[in-house]
Short mmCIF file of C-alpha atoms and ligand atoms in Angstrom, two decimals:
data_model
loop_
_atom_site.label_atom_id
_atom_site.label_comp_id
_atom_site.label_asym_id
_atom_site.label_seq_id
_atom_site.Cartn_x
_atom_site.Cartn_y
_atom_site.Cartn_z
CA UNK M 1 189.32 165.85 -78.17
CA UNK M 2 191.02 164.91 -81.21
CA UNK M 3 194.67 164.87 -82.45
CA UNK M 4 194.41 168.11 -83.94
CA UNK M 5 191.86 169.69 -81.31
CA UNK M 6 194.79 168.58 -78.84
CA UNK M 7 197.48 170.24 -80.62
CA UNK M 8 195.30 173.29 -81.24
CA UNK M 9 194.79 173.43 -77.22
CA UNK M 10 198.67 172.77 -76.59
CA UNK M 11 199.65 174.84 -79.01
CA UNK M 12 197.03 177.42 -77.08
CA UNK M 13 198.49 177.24 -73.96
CA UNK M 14 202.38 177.66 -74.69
CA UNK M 15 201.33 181.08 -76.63
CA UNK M 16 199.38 181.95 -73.14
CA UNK M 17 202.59 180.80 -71.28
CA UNK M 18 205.02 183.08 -73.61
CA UNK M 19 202.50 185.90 -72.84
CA UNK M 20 203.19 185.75 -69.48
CA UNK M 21 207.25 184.86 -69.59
CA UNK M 22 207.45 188.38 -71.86
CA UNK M 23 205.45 189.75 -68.87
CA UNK M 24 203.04 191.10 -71.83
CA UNK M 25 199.22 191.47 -71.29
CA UNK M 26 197.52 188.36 -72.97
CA UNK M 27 195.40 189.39 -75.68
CA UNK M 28 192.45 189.05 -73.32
CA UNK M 29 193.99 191.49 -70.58
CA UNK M 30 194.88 194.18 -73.31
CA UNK M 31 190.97 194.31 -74.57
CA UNK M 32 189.87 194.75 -71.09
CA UNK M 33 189.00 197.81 -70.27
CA UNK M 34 191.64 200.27 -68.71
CA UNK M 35 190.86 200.24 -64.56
CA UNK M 36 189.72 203.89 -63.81
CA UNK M 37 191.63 206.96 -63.37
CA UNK M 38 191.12 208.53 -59.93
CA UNK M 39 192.39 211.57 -58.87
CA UNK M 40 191.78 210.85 -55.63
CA UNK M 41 194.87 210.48 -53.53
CA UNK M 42 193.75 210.24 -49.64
CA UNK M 43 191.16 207.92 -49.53
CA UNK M 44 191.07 207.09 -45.64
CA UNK M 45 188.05 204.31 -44.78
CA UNK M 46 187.42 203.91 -41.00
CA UNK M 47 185.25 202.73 -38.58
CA UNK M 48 184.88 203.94 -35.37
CA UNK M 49 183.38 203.46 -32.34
CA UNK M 50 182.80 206.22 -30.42
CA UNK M 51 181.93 210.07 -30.86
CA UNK M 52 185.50 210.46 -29.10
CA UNK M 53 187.30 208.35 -32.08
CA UNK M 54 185.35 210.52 -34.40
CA UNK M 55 186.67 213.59 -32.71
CA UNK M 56 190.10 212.24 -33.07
CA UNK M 57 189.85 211.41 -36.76
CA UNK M 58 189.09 215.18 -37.39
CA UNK M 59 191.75 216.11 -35.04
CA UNK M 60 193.86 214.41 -37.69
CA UNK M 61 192.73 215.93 -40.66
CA UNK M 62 192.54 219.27 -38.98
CA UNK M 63 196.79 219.05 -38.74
CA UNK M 64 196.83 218.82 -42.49
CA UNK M 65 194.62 221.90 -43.11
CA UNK M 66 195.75 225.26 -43.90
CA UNK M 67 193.31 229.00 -43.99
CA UNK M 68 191.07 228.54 -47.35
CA UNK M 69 190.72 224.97 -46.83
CA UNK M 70 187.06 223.92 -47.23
CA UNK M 71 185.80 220.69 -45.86
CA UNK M 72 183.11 219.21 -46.82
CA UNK M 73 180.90 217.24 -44.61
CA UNK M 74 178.05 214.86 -45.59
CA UNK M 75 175.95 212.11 -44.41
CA UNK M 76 172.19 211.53 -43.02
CA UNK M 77 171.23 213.60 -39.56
CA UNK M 78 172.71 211.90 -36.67
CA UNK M 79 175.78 210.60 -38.83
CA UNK M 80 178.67 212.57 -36.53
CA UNK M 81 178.65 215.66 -38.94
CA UNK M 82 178.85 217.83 -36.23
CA UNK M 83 180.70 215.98 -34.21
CA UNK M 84 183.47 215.16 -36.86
CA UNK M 85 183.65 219.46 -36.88
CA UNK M 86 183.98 220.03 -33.23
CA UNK M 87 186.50 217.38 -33.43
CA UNK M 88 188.54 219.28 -35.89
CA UNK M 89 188.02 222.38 -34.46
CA UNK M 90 189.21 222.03 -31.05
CA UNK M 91 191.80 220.67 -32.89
CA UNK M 92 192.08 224.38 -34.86
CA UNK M 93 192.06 225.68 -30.91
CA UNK M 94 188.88 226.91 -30.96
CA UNK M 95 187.99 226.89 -26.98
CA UNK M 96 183.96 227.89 -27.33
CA UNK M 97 181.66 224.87 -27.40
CA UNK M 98 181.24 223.83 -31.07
CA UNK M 99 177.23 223.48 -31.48
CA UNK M 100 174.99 222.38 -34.86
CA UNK M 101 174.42 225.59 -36.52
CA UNK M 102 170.96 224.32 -37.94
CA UNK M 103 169.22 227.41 -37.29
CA UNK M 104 171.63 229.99 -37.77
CA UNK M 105 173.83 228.67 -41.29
CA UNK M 106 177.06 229.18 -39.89
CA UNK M 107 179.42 229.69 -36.71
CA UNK M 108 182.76 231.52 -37.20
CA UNK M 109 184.96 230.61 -34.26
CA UNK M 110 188.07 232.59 -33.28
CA UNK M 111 191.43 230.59 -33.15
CA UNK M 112 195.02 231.09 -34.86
CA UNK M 113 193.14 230.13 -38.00
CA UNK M 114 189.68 231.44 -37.80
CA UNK M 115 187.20 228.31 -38.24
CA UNK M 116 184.05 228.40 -39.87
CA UNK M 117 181.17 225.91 -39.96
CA UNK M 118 178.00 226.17 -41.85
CA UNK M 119 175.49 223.72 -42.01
CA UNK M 120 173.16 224.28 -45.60
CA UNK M 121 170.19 222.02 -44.42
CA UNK M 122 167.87 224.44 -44.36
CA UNK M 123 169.00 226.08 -47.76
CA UNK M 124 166.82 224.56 -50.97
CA UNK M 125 169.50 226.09 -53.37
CA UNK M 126 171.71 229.55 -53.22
CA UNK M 127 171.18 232.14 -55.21
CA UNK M 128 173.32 235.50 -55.32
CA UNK M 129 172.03 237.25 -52.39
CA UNK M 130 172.55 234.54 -50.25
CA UNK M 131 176.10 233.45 -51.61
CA UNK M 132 176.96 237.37 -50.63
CA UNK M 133 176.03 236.12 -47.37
CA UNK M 134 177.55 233.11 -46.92
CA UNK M 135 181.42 233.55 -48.79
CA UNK M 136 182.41 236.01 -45.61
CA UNK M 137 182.41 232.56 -44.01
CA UNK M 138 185.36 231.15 -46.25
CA UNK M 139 187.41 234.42 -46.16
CA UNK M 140 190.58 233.29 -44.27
CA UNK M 141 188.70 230.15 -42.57
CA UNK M 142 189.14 226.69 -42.71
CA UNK M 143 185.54 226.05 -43.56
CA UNK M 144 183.53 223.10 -42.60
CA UNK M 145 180.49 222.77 -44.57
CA UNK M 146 177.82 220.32 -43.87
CA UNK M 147 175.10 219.37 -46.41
CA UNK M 148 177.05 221.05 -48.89
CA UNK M 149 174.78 219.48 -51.31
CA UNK M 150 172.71 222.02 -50.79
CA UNK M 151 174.85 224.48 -51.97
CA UNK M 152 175.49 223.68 -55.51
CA UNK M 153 177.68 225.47 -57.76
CA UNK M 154 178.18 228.02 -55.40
CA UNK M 155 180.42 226.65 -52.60
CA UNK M 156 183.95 226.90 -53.27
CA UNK M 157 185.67 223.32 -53.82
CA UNK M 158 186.68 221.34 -50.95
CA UNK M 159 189.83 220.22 -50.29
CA UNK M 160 188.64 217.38 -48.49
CA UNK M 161 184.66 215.60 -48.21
CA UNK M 162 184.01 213.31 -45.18
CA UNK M 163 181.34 211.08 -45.34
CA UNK M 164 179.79 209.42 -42.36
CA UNK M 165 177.61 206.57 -42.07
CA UNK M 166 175.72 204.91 -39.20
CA UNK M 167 177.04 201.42 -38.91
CA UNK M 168 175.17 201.05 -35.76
CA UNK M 169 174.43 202.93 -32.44
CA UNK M 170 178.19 204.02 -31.59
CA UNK M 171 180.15 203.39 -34.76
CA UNK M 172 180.18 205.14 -37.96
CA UNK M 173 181.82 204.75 -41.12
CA UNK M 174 183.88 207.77 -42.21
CA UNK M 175 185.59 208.25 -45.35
CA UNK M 176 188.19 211.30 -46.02
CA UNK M 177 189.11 211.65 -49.81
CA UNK M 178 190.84 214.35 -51.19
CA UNK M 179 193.21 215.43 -54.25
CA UNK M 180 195.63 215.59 -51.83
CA UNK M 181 198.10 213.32 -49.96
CA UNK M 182 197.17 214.59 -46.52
CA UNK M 183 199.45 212.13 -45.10
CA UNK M 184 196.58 210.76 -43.16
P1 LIG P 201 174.90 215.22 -37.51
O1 LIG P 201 175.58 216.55 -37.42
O2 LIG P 201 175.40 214.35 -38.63
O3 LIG P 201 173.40 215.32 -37.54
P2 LIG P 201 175.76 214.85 -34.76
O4 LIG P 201 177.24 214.87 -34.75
O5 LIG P 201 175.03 216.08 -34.34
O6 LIG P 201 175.25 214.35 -36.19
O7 LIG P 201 175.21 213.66 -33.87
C1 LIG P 201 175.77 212.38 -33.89
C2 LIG P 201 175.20 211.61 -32.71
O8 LIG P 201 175.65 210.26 -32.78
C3 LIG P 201 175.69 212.18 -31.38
O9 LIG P 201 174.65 212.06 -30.44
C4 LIG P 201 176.85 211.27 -31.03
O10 LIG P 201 177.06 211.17 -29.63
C5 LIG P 201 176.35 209.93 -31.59
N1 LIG P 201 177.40 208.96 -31.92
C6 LIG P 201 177.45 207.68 -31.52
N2 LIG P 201 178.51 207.04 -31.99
C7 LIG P 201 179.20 207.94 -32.74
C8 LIG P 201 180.42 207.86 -33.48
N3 LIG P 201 181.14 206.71 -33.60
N4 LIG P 201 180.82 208.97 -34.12
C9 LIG P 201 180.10 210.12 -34.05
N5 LIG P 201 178.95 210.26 -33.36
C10 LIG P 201 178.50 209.18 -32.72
MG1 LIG P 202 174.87 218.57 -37.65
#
């Protein structure tokens, strides 16, 4: 380096340091891109290792949930959809077993809130016929929906998604977001 290279450098480095004493963003940090905005405000990421811990994650959301809520439940078959809902739902006091609807579309289940849960695997897309049969489902429910990819437009927006993951034979990954601070 040379005399003037050095001062160049020195001189460098004290602006970087006065940057950082004035607790200002060095010209480097202000170019960089803002981080970005989420609106996401429960963001719960757990692991756990049984279908009972499962159960008892729902049984925590379901506290926070209120009649119109719609939850929406994804991940591949054998993920703990289903069990994530009967979780939640005994939870809601629902006393009848709490079974995969696969072949029927939906459940509603008596309890002080009426619970709903619909499972859209079988549906390719919804059109207006079948929406008229489906919304009776969210009418005073909390309504879990899983694949409610395959609903589209239609379903009404959830106040929660879950998504569950195999990690292995008895633990899953389960993520909660929502708008919301559910206080989870
Ligand atoms: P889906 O509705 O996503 O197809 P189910 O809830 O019907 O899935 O089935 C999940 C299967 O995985 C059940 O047999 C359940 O006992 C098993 N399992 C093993 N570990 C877990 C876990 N940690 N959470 C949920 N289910 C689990
Ligand atoms: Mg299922």
């Amino acid at each position: 380096m040379t005399k003037v290279q050095q001062i160049i450098h020195r001189s460098k480095k004290s602006l970087q340091s006065a940057y950082v004493l004035a607790e200002l963003p060095t010209p480097n940090e202000a170019r960089a891109p803002a981080p970005p905005v989420s609106d996401t405000i429960t963001s719960l990421d757990v692991v756990t290792g049984s279908p009972e811990e499962t159960e008892a994650l729902a049984a925590r959301l379901a506290g926070r949930l209120r009649a119109g809520d719609v939850v929406a439940v994804s991940g591949e078959l054998g993920a703990g959809k289903t069990t994530f809902v009967r979780g939640a739902a005994r939870a809601l006091g629902v006393r009848e077993p709490v079974s995969s609807p696969t072949f029927t579309i939906g459940h509603r289940y008596d309890a002080p809130v009426p619970v709903a849960h619909l499972d859209l695997y079988r549906l390719a897309g919804i059109d207006p016929e079948e929406w008229g049969d489906l919304e009776p489902y969210f009418d005073g429910t909390v309504a879990f929906v899983e694949w409610p990819e395959h609903g589209g437009e239609w379903l009404p927006e959830a106040r929660a998604t879950v998504t569950l993951n195999h990690v292995d034979e008895s633990h899953r990954q389960v993520r909660i977001d929502s708008e919301d601070d559910l206080g989870l």
